[in-house]
mmCIF file of C-alpha atoms in Angstrom:
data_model
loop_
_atom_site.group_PDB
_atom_site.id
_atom_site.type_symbol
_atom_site.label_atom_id
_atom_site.label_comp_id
_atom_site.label_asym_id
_atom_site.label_seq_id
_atom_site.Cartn_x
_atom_site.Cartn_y
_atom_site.Cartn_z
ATOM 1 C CA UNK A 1 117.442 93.846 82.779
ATOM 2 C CA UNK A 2 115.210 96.783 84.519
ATOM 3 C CA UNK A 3 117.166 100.062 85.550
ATOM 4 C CA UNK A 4 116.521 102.601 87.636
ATOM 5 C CA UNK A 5 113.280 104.521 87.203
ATOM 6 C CA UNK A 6 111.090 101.499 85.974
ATOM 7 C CA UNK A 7 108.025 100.183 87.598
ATOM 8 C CA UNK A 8 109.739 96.538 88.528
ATOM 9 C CA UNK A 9 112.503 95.280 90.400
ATOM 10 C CA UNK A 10 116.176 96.267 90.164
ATOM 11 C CA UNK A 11 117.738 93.693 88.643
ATOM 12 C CA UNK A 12 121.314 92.597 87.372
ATOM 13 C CA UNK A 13 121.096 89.560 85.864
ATOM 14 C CA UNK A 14 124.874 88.175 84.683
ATOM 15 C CA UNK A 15 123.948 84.330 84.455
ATOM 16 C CA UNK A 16 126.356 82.072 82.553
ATOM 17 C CA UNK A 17 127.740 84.903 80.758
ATOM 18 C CA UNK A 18 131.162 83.925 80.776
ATOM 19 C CA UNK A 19 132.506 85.689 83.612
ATOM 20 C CA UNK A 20 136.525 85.967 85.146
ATOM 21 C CA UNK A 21 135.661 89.026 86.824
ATOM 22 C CA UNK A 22 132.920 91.473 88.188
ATOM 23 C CA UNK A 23 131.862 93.593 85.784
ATOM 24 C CA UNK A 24 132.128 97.499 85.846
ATOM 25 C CA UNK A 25 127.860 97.087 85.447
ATOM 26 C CA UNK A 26 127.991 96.177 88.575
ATOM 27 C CA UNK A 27 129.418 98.966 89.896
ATOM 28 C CA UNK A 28 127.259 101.450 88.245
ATOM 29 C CA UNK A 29 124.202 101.306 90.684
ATOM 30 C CA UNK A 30 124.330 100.864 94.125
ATOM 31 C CA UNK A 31 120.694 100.505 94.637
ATOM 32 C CA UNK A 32 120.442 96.988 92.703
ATOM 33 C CA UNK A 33 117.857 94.638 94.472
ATOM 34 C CA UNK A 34 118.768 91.470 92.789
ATOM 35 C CA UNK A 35 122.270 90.331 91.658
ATOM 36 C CA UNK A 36 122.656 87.129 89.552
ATOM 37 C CA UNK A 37 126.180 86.460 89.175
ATOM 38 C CA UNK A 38 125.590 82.536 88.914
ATOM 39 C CA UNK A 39 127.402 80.207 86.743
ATOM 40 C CA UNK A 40 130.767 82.111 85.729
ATOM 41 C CA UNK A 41 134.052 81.781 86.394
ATOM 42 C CA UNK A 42 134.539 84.457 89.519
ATOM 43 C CA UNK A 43 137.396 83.610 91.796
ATOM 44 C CA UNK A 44 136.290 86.292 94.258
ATOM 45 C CA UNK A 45 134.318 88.942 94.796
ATOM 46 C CA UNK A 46 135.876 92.864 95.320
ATOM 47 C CA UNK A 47 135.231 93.508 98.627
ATOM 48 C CA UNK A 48 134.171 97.422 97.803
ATOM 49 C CA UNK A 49 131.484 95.788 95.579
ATOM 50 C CA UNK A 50 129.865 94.571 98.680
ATOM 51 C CA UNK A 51 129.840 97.343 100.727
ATOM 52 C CA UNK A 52 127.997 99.481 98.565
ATOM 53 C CA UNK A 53 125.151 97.559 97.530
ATOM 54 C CA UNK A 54 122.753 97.889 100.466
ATOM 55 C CA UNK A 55 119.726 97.678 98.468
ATOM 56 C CA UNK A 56 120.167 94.129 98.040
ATOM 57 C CA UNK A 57 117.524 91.235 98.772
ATOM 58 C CA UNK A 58 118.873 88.522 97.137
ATOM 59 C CA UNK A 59 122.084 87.690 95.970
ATOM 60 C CA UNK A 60 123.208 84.681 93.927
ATOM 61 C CA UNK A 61 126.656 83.616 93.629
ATOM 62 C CA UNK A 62 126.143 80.065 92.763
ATOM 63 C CA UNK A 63 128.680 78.006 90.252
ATOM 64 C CA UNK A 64 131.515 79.956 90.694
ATOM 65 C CA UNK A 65 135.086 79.453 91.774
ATOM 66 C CA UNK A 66 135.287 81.501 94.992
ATOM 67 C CA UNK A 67 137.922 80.622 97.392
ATOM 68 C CA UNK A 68 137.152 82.965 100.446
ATOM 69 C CA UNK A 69 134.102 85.690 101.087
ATOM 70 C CA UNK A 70 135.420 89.628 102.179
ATOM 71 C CA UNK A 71 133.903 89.994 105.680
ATOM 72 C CA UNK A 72 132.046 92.986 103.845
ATOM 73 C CA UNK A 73 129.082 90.213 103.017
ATOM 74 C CA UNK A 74 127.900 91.416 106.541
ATOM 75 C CA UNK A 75 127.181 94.464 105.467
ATOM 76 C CA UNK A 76 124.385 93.705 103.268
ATOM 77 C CA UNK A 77 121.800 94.664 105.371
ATOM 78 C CA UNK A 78 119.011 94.613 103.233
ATOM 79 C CA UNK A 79 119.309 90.718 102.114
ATOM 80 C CA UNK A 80 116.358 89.264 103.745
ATOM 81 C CA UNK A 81 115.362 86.802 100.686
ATOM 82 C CA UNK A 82 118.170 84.825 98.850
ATOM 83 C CA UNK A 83 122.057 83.999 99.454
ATOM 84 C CA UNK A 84 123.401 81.693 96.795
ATOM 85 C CA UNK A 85 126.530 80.108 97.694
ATOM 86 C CA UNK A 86 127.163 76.747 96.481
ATOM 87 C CA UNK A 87 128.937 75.208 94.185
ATOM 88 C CA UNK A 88 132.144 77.185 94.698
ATOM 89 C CA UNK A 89 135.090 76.350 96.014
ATOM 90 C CA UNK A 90 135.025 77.718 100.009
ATOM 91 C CA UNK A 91 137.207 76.192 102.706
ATOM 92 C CA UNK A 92 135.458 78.763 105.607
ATOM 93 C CA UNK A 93 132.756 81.245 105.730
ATOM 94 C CA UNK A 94 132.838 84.307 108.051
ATOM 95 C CA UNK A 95 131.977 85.203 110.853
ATOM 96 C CA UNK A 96 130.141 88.424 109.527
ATOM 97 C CA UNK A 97 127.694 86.204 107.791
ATOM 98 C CA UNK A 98 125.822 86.174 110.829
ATOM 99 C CA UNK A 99 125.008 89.625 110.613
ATOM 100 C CA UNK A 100 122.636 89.049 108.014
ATOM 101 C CA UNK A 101 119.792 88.103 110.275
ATOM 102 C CA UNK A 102 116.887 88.659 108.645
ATOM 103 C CA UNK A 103 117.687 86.808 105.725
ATOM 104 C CA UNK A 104 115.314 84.230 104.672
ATOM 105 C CA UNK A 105 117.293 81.493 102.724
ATOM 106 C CA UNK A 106 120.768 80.482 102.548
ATOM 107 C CA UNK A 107 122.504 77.513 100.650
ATOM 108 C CA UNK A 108 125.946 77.323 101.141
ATOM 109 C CA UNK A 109 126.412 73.752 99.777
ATOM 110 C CA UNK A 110 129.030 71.852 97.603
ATOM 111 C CA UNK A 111 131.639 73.950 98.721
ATOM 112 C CA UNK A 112 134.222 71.995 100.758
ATOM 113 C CA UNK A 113 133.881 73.920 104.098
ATOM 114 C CA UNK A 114 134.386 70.921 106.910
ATOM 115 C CA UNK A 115 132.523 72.922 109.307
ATOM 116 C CA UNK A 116 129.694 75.801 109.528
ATOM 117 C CA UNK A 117 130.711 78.706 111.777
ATOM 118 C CA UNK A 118 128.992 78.917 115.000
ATOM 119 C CA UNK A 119 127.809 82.627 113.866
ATOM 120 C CA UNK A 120 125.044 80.742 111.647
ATOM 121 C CA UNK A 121 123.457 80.692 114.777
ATOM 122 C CA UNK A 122 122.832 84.510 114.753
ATOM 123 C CA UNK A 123 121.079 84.123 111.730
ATOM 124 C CA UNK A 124 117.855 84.567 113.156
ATOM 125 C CA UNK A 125 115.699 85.341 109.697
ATOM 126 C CA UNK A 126 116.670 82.149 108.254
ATOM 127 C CA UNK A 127 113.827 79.713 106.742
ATOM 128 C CA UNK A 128 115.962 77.638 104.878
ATOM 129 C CA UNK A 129 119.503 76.447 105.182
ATOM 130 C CA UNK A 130 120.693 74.079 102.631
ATOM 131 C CA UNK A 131 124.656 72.615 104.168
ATOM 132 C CA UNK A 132 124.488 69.601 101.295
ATOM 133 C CA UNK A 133 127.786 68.215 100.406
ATOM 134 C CA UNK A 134 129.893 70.380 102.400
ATOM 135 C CA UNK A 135 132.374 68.148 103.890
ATOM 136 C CA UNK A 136 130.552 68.382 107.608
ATOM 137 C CA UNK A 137 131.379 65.955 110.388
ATOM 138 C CA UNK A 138 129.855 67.756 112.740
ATOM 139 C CA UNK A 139 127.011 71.202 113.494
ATOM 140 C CA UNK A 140 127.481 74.144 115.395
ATOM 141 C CA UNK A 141 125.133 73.977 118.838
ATOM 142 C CA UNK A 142 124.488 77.344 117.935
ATOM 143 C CA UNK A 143 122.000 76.063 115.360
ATOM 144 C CA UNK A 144 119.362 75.638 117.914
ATOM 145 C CA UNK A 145 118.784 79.558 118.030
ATOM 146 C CA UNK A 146 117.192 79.300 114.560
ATOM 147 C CA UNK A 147 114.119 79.353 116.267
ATOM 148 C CA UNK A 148 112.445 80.377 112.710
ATOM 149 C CA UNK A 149 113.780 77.269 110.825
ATOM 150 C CA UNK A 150 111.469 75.610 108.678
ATOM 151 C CA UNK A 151 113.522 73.381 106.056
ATOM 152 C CA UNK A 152 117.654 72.132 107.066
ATOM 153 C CA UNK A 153 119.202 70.173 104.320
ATOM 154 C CA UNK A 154 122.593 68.469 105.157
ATOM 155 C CA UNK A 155 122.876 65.241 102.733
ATOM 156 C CA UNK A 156 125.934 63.691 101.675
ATOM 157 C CA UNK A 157 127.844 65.059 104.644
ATOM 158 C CA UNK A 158 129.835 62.663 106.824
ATOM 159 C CA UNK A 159 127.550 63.521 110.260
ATOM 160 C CA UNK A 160 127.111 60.836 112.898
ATOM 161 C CA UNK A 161 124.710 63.198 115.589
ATOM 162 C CA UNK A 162 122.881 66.098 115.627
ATOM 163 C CA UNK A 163 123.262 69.065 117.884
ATOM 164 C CA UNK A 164 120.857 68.332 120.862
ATOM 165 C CA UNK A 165 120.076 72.126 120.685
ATOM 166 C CA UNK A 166 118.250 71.258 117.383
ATOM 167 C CA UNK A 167 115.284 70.252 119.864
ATOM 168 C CA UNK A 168 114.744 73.755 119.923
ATOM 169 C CA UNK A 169 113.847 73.936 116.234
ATOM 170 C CA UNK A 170 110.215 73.852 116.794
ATOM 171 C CA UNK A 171 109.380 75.164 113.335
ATOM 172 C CA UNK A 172 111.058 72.670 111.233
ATOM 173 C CA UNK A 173 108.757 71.019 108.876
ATOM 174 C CA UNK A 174 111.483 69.121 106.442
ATOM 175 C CA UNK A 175 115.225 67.301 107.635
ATOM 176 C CA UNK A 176 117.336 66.172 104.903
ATOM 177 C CA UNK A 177 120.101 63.925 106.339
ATOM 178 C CA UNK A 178 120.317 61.629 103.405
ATOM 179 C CA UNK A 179 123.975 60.056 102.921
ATOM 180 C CA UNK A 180 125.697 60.660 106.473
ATOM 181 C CA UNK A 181 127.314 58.310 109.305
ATOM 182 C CA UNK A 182 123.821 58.877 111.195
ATOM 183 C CA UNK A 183 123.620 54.894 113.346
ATOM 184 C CA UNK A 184 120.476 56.225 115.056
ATOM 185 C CA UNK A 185 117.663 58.539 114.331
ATOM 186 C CA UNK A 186 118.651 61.910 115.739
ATOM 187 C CA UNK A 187 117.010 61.817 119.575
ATOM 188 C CA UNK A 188 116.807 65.930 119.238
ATOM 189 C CA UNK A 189 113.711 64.812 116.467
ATOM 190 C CA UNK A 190 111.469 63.422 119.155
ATOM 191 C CA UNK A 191 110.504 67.350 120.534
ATOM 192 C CA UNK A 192 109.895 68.388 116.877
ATOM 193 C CA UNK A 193 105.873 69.099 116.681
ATOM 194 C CA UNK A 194 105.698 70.331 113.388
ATOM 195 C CA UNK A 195 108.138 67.781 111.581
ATOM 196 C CA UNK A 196 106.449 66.416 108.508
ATOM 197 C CA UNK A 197 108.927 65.112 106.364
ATOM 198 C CA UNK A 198 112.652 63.307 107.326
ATOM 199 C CA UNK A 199 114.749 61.908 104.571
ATOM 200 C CA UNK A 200 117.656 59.607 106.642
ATOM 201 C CA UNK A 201 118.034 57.403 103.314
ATOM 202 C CA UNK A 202 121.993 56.105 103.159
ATOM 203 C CA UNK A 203 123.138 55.850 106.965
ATOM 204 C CA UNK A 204 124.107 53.352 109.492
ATOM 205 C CA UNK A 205 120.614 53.230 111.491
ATOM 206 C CA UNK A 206 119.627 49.288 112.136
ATOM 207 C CA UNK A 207 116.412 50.558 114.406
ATOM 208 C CA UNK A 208 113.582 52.860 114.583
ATOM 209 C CA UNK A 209 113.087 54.035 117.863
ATOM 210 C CA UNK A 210 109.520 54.070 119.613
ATOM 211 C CA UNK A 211 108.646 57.736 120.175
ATOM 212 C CA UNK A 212 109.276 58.298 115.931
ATOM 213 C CA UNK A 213 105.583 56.889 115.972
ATOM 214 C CA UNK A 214 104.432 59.643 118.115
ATOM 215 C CA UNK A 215 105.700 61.998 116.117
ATOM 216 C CA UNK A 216 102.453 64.000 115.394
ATOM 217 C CA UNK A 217 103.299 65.717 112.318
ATOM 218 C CA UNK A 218 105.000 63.363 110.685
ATOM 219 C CA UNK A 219 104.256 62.548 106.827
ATOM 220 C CA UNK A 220 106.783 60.978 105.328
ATOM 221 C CA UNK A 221 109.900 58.725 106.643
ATOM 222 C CA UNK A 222 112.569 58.043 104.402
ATOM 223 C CA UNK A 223 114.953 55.042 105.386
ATOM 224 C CA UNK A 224 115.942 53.442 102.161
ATOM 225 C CA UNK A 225 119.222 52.461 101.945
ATOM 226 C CA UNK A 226 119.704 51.708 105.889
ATOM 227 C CA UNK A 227 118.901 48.161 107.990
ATOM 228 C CA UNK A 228 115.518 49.124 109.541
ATOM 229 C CA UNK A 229 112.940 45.912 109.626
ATOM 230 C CA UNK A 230 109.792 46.800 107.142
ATOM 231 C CA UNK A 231 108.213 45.094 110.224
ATOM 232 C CA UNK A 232 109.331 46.582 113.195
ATOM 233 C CA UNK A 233 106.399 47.690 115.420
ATOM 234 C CA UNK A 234 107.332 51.919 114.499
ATOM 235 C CA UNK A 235 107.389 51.421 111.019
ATOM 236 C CA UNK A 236 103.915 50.011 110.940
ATOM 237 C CA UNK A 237 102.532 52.209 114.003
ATOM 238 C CA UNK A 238 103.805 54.781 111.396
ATOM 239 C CA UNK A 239 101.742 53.334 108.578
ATOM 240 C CA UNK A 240 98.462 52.808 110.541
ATOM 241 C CA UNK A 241 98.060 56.761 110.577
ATOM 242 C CA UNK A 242 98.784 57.196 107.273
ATOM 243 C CA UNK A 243 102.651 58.065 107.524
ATOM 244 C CA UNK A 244 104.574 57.478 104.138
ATOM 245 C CA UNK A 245 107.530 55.129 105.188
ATOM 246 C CA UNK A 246 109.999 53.846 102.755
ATOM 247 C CA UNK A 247 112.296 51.111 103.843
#
């Protein structure tokens, strides 16, 4: 652990240590940079614990037990790296997360949350947002204003459409919808230029629409597990340039 002083990183690392509570450590600096609170036993997080540690970039509050977040977590002005939330056990998130906009990755998956707040959408910073296995049946339109989105992960949701705001996402590269309701590819896809990989393995889709072969970035095509025909004209249009496409 490095403390105060030293030429590295600020960093309280708690990891699997057997954890009910938040420790008084934590409570002795408020200029911390990294947190690792991952893999205990935490039902919730002391809102004053929050509010003082500004110096944060990344927090990780992964494997838990957490029920709710304090509205404090918008406070932490200085995360711009990491927020850790999954596996815990989160019915909501709030509103105040959306404050954090200049942070660069969020997962906030295998919690059972039913739906994502439309403040994600203020989120601005974010690079990465992994939603996996978080009871969704539906996205937030607000989505579309992550104009700086470059990977969105939202397997083994229950989702039958996309947002058509997420045509605006013209710096995702990677689109994990693997095990939805999805009986179509997504038409918001067709306006992505920079697309290169799309995992849609485990839905309901029967056909792949023309304009997926013109997608000009486009990689690799996942589809397992779905009734597309290995020979239908996009699939093999796909192929010809060099596109990876599982069937």
């Amino acid at each position: 652990m490095a403390r105060p002083g030293s030429a590295t990183p600020r960093i309280l690392n708690l990891w699997k240590a057997g954890l009910s509570s938040v420790p008084s450590e934590a409570w002795r600096c408020d200029d911390w940079e990294v947190l690792i609170l991952a893999d205990n036993a935490l039902a919730e997080i002391p809102a004053a614990l929050l509010g003082r540690l500004r110096a944060l970039h990344t927090l990780d509050l992964g494997h838990n037990a957490l029920r709710a977040l304090p509205d404090e977590i918008g406070e932490l002005t200085g995360l711009t790296r990491f927020l850790y939330l999954h596996d815990n056990r989160l019915t909501a998130l709030p509103d105040s997360l959306g404050d954090l906009d200049r942070l660069g990755y969020l997962n906030v998956g295998e919690n059972p949350l039913g739906a994502l707040p439309a403040a994600l959408g203020r989120m601005a910073g974010l690079v990465e947002l992994r939603a996996q296995r978080a009871e969704l049946a539906s996205l937030p339109d607000t989505l579309g204003r992550l104009g700086r989105l470059r990977e969105l992960w939202l397997g083994g949701n229950a989702l039958t459409a996309l947002p058509a705001s997420m045509a605006a996402l013209r710096e995702l590269r990677v689109l994990e919808l693997r095990d939805n309701a999805l009986s179509g590819v997504p038409d918001a896809l067709r306006a992505l230029p920079l697309l290169r990989r799309v995992d849609l393995r485990g839905n309901r889709i029967e056909m792949l629409p023309p304009w997926t072969a013109r997608l000009p970035s486009l990689e690799k095509l996942d589809l397992r597990w779905n009734s597309v025909d290995d020979g239908a004209e996009a699939v093999s249009a796909l192929r010809r340039r060099g596109c990876v496409v599982l069937t």
